[in-house]
CSV table of C-alpha atoms in Angstrom, one decimal:
chain,number,residue,atom,x,y,z
A,1,MET,CA,0.0,0.4,-0.3
A,2,THR,CA,1.0,3.4,-1.0
A,3,PRO,CA,2.1,6.1,2.0
A,4,ALA,CA,-1.0,8.4,0.3
A,5,ARG,CA,-3.5,5.3,0.5
A,6,ALA,CA,-2.2,4.1,3.8
A,7,LEU,CA,-3.3,7.8,4.9
A,8,ALA,CA,-6.6,7.6,3.2
A,9,ALA,CA,-7.3,4.3,4.7
A,10,ALA,CA,-6.5,5.7,7.9
A,11,CYS,CA,-8.7,9.1,7.7
A,12,ALA,CA,-11.5,6.7,6.8
A,13,VAL,CA,-11.4,4.1,9.8
A,14,LEU,CA,-11.5,7.9,12.0
A,15,ALA,CA,-14.2,9.1,10.1
A,16,LEU,CA,-16.3,6.1,10.3
A,17,ALA,CA,-15.5,5.2,14.4
A,18,ASN,CA,-16.7,9.1,14.7
A,19,ALA,CA,-19.9,8.5,12.5
A,20,SER,CA,-20.8,5.3,14.1
A,21,ALA,CA,-20.7,7.0,17.5
A,22,PRO,CA,-23.9,8.9,18.8
A,23,ALA,CA,-21.7,12.3,19.9
A,24,GLY,CA,-19.2,14.8,19.3
A,25,ALA,CA,-17.4,14.7,21.8
A,26,GLN,CA,-15.0,17.9,21.7
A,27,SER,CA,-11.3,17.9,22.4
A,28,GLY,CA,-9.8,18.8,25.8
A,29,ALA,CA,-13.5,17.9,27.6
A,30,PRO,CA,-14.0,15.7,30.6
A,31,ASP,CA,-14.3,12.0,30.5
A,32,LEU,CA,-17.8,11.7,29.8
A,33,ASP,CA,-20.1,8.7,30.1
A,34,THR,CA,-22.0,10.4,27.1
A,35,PRO,CA,-20.8,12.5,24.5
A,36,TYR,CA,-22.4,15.5,23.9
A,37,VAL,CA,-24.7,15.2,20.5
A,38,THR,CA,-27.4,18.1,20.6
A,39,THR,CA,-31.4,17.4,19.8
A,40,PRO,CA,-32.7,18.7,17.0
A,41,ASP,CA,-35.5,21.5,18.1
A,42,ASN,CA,-38.8,20.1,16.9
A,43,VAL,CA,-37.5,16.6,18.8
A,44,VAL,CA,-37.1,18.5,22.2
A,45,ARG,CA,-40.6,19.6,21.6
A,46,ALA,CA,-41.9,16.1,21.3
A,47,MET,CA,-40.2,14.7,24.1
A,48,LEU,CA,-41.8,17.9,26.2
A,49,ASP,CA,-45.1,16.9,24.9
A,50,LEU,CA,-45.0,13.1,25.1
A,51,ALA,CA,-43.7,13.7,28.9
A,52,GLY,CA,-47.0,16.4,29.5
A,53,VAL,CA,-44.9,18.8,31.0
A,54,ARG,CA,-47.2,21.2,32.6
A,55,ALA,CA,-46.3,24.8,34.7
A,56,GLY,CA,-44.9,24.6,38.4
A,57,GLU,CA,-43.5,21.3,37.3
A,58,ARG,CA,-39.8,19.9,38.3
A,59,LEU,CA,-38.2,18.8,35.1
A,60,LEU,CA,-34.2,17.5,35.9
A,61,ASP,CA,-32.6,16.7,32.3
A,62,LEU,CA,-29.6,14.4,32.3
A,63,GLY,CA,-26.5,15.4,29.9
A,64,SER,CA,-27.5,18.9,29.4
A,65,GLY,CA,-25.3,19.9,27.0
A,66,ASP,CA,-26.2,23.4,25.7
A,67,GLY,CA,-29.2,23.4,27.5
A,68,ARG,CA,-31.7,23.3,25.2
A,69,ILE,CA,-34.2,21.2,26.9
A,70,VAL,CA,-34.1,22.8,30.3
A,71,VAL,CA,-35.1,26.6,29.0
A,72,ALA,CA,-37.9,25.0,26.5
A,73,ALA,CA,-39.0,23.3,29.3
A,74,ALA,CA,-38.7,26.6,31.5
A,75,ARG,CA,-40.5,28.5,28.7
A,76,ARG,CA,-43.8,25.9,29.6
A,77,GLY,CA,-43.7,27.4,33.1
A,78,ALA,CA,-41.7,23.8,34.4
A,79,VAL,CA,-38.9,24.6,37.0
A,80,ALA,CA,-36.2,22.7,35.1
A,81,HIS,CA,-33.2,22.0,35.7
A,82,GLY,CA,-30.1,20.8,33.9
A,83,VAL,CA,-26.9,18.0,35.1
A,84,GLU,CA,-24.2,18.1,32.4
A,85,ILE,CA,-20.5,17.0,33.4
A,86,ASP,CA,-18.4,19.7,30.9
A,87,PRO,CA,-18.5,22.6,32.6
A,88,ARG,CA,-17.8,24.6,29.2
A,89,LEU,CA,-21.2,23.3,28.5
A,90,VAL,CA,-23.3,24.5,31.9
A,91,ALA,CA,-21.4,28.2,31.0
A,92,ALA,CA,-22.9,28.3,27.9
A,93,SER,CA,-26.4,26.4,29.0
A,94,ARG,CA,-26.8,29.8,31.8
A,95,GLU,CA,-26.0,32.4,28.9
A,96,ASN,CA,-28.5,31.1,27.0
A,97,ALA,CA,-31.1,30.7,29.6
A,98,ARG,CA,-30.3,34.6,30.1
A,99,ALA,CA,-30.4,35.8,27.1
A,100,ALA,CA,-34.2,33.8,27.5
A,101,GLY,CA,-34.6,35.7,30.2
A,102,LEU,CA,-35.3,32.7,31.9
A,103,GLU,CA,-32.3,32.3,34.6
A,104,ALA,CA,-34.8,31.7,37.6
A,105,ARG,CA,-36.7,28.8,36.2
A,106,ALA,CA,-33.8,27.5,33.7
A,107,THR,CA,-30.6,26.3,36.2
A,108,PHE,CA,-27.5,24.2,35.5
A,109,ALA,CA,-25.0,22.6,37.8
A,110,ALA,CA,-21.6,20.7,36.3
A,111,GLN,CA,-22.6,18.0,37.8
A,112,ASP,CA,-21.8,13.8,37.9
A,113,LEU,CA,-25.6,12.4,36.5
A,114,PHE,CA,-25.1,9.1,38.7
A,115,GLU,CA,-24.6,12.0,41.7
A,116,THR,CA,-27.8,13.8,41.0
A,117,ASP,CA,-30.5,13.9,43.7
A,118,TYR,CA,-33.9,12.7,41.2
A,119,ALA,CA,-36.1,13.0,44.2
A,120,GLY,CA,-39.2,15.7,43.8
A,121,THR,CA,-39.0,15.6,40.0
A,122,ASP,CA,-41.5,15.3,38.5
A,123,VAL,CA,-39.9,14.7,34.9
A,124,VAL,CA,-36.6,13.4,33.8
A,125,THR,CA,-35.4,13.2,30.1
A,126,MET,CA,-32.6,12.2,28.7
A,127,TYR,CA,-30.1,11.5,25.4
A,128,LEU,CA,-27.5,9.4,26.6
A,129,LEU,CA,-26.2,5.7,25.7
A,130,PRO,CA,-28.0,3.0,26.0
A,131,ASP,CA,-25.6,1.3,29.1
A,132,VAL,CA,-26.0,4.7,31.0
A,133,ASN,CA,-29.4,3.8,31.0
A,134,ALA,CA,-29.4,1.0,32.1
A,135,ARG,CA,-27.6,1.8,35.3
A,136,LEU,CA,-30.1,4.4,35.9
A,137,ALA,CA,-33.3,2.9,35.5
A,138,PRO,CA,-32.9,1.1,38.9
A,139,ARG,CA,-32.2,4.5,40.5
A,140,LEU,CA,-34.7,6.0,38.7
A,141,TYR,CA,-37.7,3.4,39.6
A,142,ALA,CA,-36.7,3.7,43.0
A,143,THR,CA,-36.1,6.9,43.7
A,144,LEU,CA,-38.7,9.1,41.9
A,145,ARG,CA,-42.3,9.4,42.8
A,146,PRO,CA,-45.1,7.3,41.2
A,147,GLY,CA,-46.4,9.2,38.0
A,148,ALA,CA,-43.1,10.3,37.8
A,149,ARG,CA,-42.2,10.6,33.9
A,150,ILE,CA,-39.1,9.9,31.9
A,151,VAL,CA,-38.3,10.6,28.4
A,152,SER,CA,-35.2,9.0,26.9
A,153,HIS,CA,-34.4,9.9,23.3
A,154,ASP,CA,-33.6,6.7,21.0
A,155,TYR,CA,-32.6,4.7,23.8
A,156,GLY,CA,-34.7,2.6,26.3
A,157,LEU,CA,-33.7,2.2,29.9
A,158,GLY,CA,-32.2,-1.5,30.0
A,159,ASP,CA,-35.1,-4.1,31.0
A,160,TRP,CA,-37.6,-1.5,31.8
A,161,PRO,CA,-40.6,-1.6,28.8
A,162,ALA,CA,-41.7,1.6,27.9
A,163,ASP,CA,-45.2,2.3,28.4
A,164,ALA,CA,-45.3,4.2,24.7
A,165,THR,CA,-43.1,4.9,22.1
A,166,ILE,CA,-42.8,7.2,19.2
A,167,GLU,CA,-41.2,8.1,16.3
A,168,VAL,CA,-40.7,11.8,15.0
A,169,ASP,CA,-39.0,13.8,12.1
A,170,ALA,CA,-35.3,14.7,12.9
A,171,PRO,CA,-33.9,16.7,9.8
A,172,GLY,CA,-31.5,18.6,12.2
A,173,LYS,CA,-29.9,15.8,13.5
A,174,THR,CA,-26.2,15.2,13.4
A,175,VAL,CA,-26.0,11.2,14.0
A,176,GLY,CA,-27.5,8.2,12.1
A,177,VAL,CA,-28.6,8.1,8.2
A,178,ALA,CA,-32.0,8.3,8.9
A,179,LYS,CA,-32.8,11.9,10.1
A,180,ARG,CA,-35.4,10.3,12.9
A,181,SER,CA,-35.4,10.3,16.3
A,182,THR,CA,-37.2,7.8,18.8
A,183,LEU,CA,-38.9,8.4,22.2
A,184,HIS,CA,-40.0,6.2,25.0
A,185,ARG,CA,-41.6,7.4,28.0
A,186,TRP,CA,-41.9,5.7,31.5
A,187,THR,CA,-44.4,6.6,33.8
A,188,VAL,CA,-43.0,5.6,37.3
A,189,PRO,CA,-45.2,3.1,39.1
A,190,ALA,CA,-46.7,2.8,42.4
A,191,LYS,CA,-44.8,0.1,44.5
A,192,VAL,CA,-47.0,-2.8,45.2
A,193,GLY,CA,-45.6,-5.8,45.2
A,194,GLY,CA,-46.0,-8.5,48.7
A,195,GLY,CA,-49.1,-9.0,50.6
A,196,TRP,CA,-51.9,-7.0,51.2
A,197,SER,CA,-55.6,-7.3,53.6
A,198,GLY,CA,-58.6,-5.2,54.4
A,199,GLY,CA,-62.1,-5.5,53.3
A,200,ALA,CA,-64.9,-4.6,51.2
A,201,GLY,CA,-67.4,-3.6,53.7
A,202,ALA,CA,-67.5,-6.6,55.8
A,203,GLU,CA,-65.8,-9.0,53.6
A,204,ALA,CA,-62.4,-10.0,53.8
A,205,VAL,CA,-59.6,-9.3,51.1
A,206,ALA,CA,-56.3,-10.3,50.7
A,207,LEU,CA,-53.6,-9.7,47.7
A,208,GLU,CA,-50.4,-11.0,46.8
A,209,LEU,CA,-49.1,-9.2,44.1
A,210,ALA,CA,-45.5,-10.3,42.8
A,211,GLN,CA,-44.3,-6.8,40.7
A,212,ALA,CA,-41.7,-5.9,37.3
A,213,TRP,CA,-41.2,-2.8,36.8
A,214,GLN,CA,-44.8,-1.5,36.5
A,215,SER,CA,-46.2,-5.1,35.5
A,216,VAL,CA,-48.0,-7.0,38.4
A,217,SER,CA,-49.4,-10.4,38.4
A,218,GLY,CA,-50.7,-12.8,41.6
A,219,THR,CA,-53.8,-14.0,43.6
A,220,LEU,CA,-57.2,-12.4,45.0
A,221,ARG,CA,-58.6,-14.6,48.0
A,222,TRP,CA,-62.3,-12.7,48.2
A,223,ARG,CA,-65.7,-15.1,49.4
A,224,GLY,CA,-63.3,-18.4,50.3
A,225,ARG,CA,-61.7,-18.5,47.1
A,226,THR,CA,-58.5,-17.7,45.4
A,227,LEU,CA,-58.4,-15.4,41.9
A,228,ARG,CA,-55.5,-15.7,39.8
A,229,ILE,CA,-54.6,-11.8,38.7
A,230,ALA,CA,-53.3,-12.0,34.9
A,231,GLU,CA,-50.5,-9.8,34.1
A,232,ARG,CA,-51.6,-6.2,34.5
A,233,ARG,CA,-49.5,-3.1,34.1
A,234,ILE,CA,-49.3,-0.3,36.6
A,235,GLU,CA,-49.6,3.7,35.7
A,236,GLY,CA,-48.3,6.0,38.4
A,237,THR,CA,-50.7,5.1,41.1
A,238,ARG,CA,-53.6,3.4,39.2
A,239,VAL,CA,-53.5,-0.4,40.3
A,240,ASP,CA,-56.4,-1.8,37.9
A,241,LEU,CA,-56.1,-5.6,38.3
A,242,VAL,CA,-58.9,-8.3,37.2
A,243,ALA,CA,-59.1,-11.4,38.7
A,244,ASP,CA,-60.8,-14.8,37.7
A,245,GLY,CA,-61.1,-18.2,39.1
A,246,GLY,CA,-63.6,-19.7,36.6
A,247,ALA,CA,-67.0,-18.7,38.1
A,248,GLY,CA,-66.5,-14.9,37.4
A,249,SER,CA,-64.3,-12.2,37.0
A,250,VAL,CA,-63.5,-9.5,39.5
A,251,THR,CA,-62.2,-6.3,39.0
A,252,LEU,CA,-60.2,-4.2,41.7
A,253,ARG,CA,-59.6,-0.4,40.5
A,254,LEU,CA,-57.4,0.6,42.9
A,255,ALA,CA,-55.6,4.0,43.9
A,256,ALA,CA,-51.9,3.2,45.9
A,257,ILE,CA,-51.8,6.3,48.2
A,258,GLY,CA,-48.3,6.4,50.1
A,259,ASP,CA,-46.3,3.6,50.5
A,260,GLY,CA,-49.3,1.5,52.7
A,261,ARG,CA,-52.5,1.7,51.5
A,262,LEU,CA,-55.0,0.8,48.4
A,263,ALA,CA,-58.3,2.0,48.1
A,264,GLY,CA,-60.8,1.6,45.7
A,265,GLU,CA,-63.9,-0.4,44.2
A,266,LEU,CA,-64.5,-4.2,43.7
A,267,LEU,CA,-67.0,-4.8,41.1
A,268,ALA,CA,-67.9,-8.9,40.6
A,269,ALA,CA,-70.5,-9.5,37.6
A,270,GLY,CA,-74.4,-8.5,38.9
A,271,GLU,CA,-73.5,-6.9,41.7
A,272,ALA,CA,-73.1,-3.3,43.1
A,273,PRO,CA,-69.2,-1.9,43.7
A,274,ARG,CA,-67.9,-2.9,46.6
A,275,ARG,CA,-66.0,0.2,48.2
A,276,VAL,CA,-62.7,-1.7,49.0
A,277,GLU,CA,-59.7,-0.5,51.6
A,278,LEU,CA,-56.3,-2.2,52.1
A,279,VAL,CA,-53.1,-2.1,53.8
A,280,ARG,CA,-49.5,-3.7,53.3
A,281,ALA,CA,-49.1,-6.7,55.4
A,282,ALA,CA,-46.1,-6.7,57.9
A,283,PRO,CA,-43.3,-8.7,56.7
């Protein structure tokens, strides 16, 4: 191979490596879990729409880059905060917030996203790599309140199934060939796994539930029968269960109240709805 061809081949390999990474890391930047890639403005809007961001809610953007998601959320009336490990991007983000007159509602910190406090957050947004998302998933699940929403650009959260997935055109996307973005949303479920006991009127009711992320299954004991609960999905604090023991199904429409109480209705075919209240059984 001639020197010219060798140089051309080396350049091609380097270009391919850079094109295949979802990134545009700058020389001299800190060691990043996820290199910086700009999210197109129309994708930012779609992410906030998918999350259902409302005025007064608290939004946290993980790996906030130039701050555009945080500033856009602040424009919608949210109290938005971005964490970004590169201090130069944090400085640029603060300047962008000041230029928009939103520095009171759009704030930033130079911080490792794995050392960030998620408590009290209503919405989390992210555009991170798959392995980073998988590492974050258990912490987000354990820390965020039931009903909080997570929206991720392009990548899932390990084995935590998304509740909704959409695709949007992304003509301004700087990586990939298709110029489309995939957005995923999760609603953090109440933690209801374990035993529950209580009553529907004067009748005893007991639940034994197994939970994996937002999916739950188990058994209902009522009127001397044990009924199997087919797998159901929990959305936030809403827990809707259908139990079937072969002699008619029983539906439970419940709301999780705090960590230790379920309350709602029990519905059996041909009978009036009954108010049901359950408390978490002692371990």
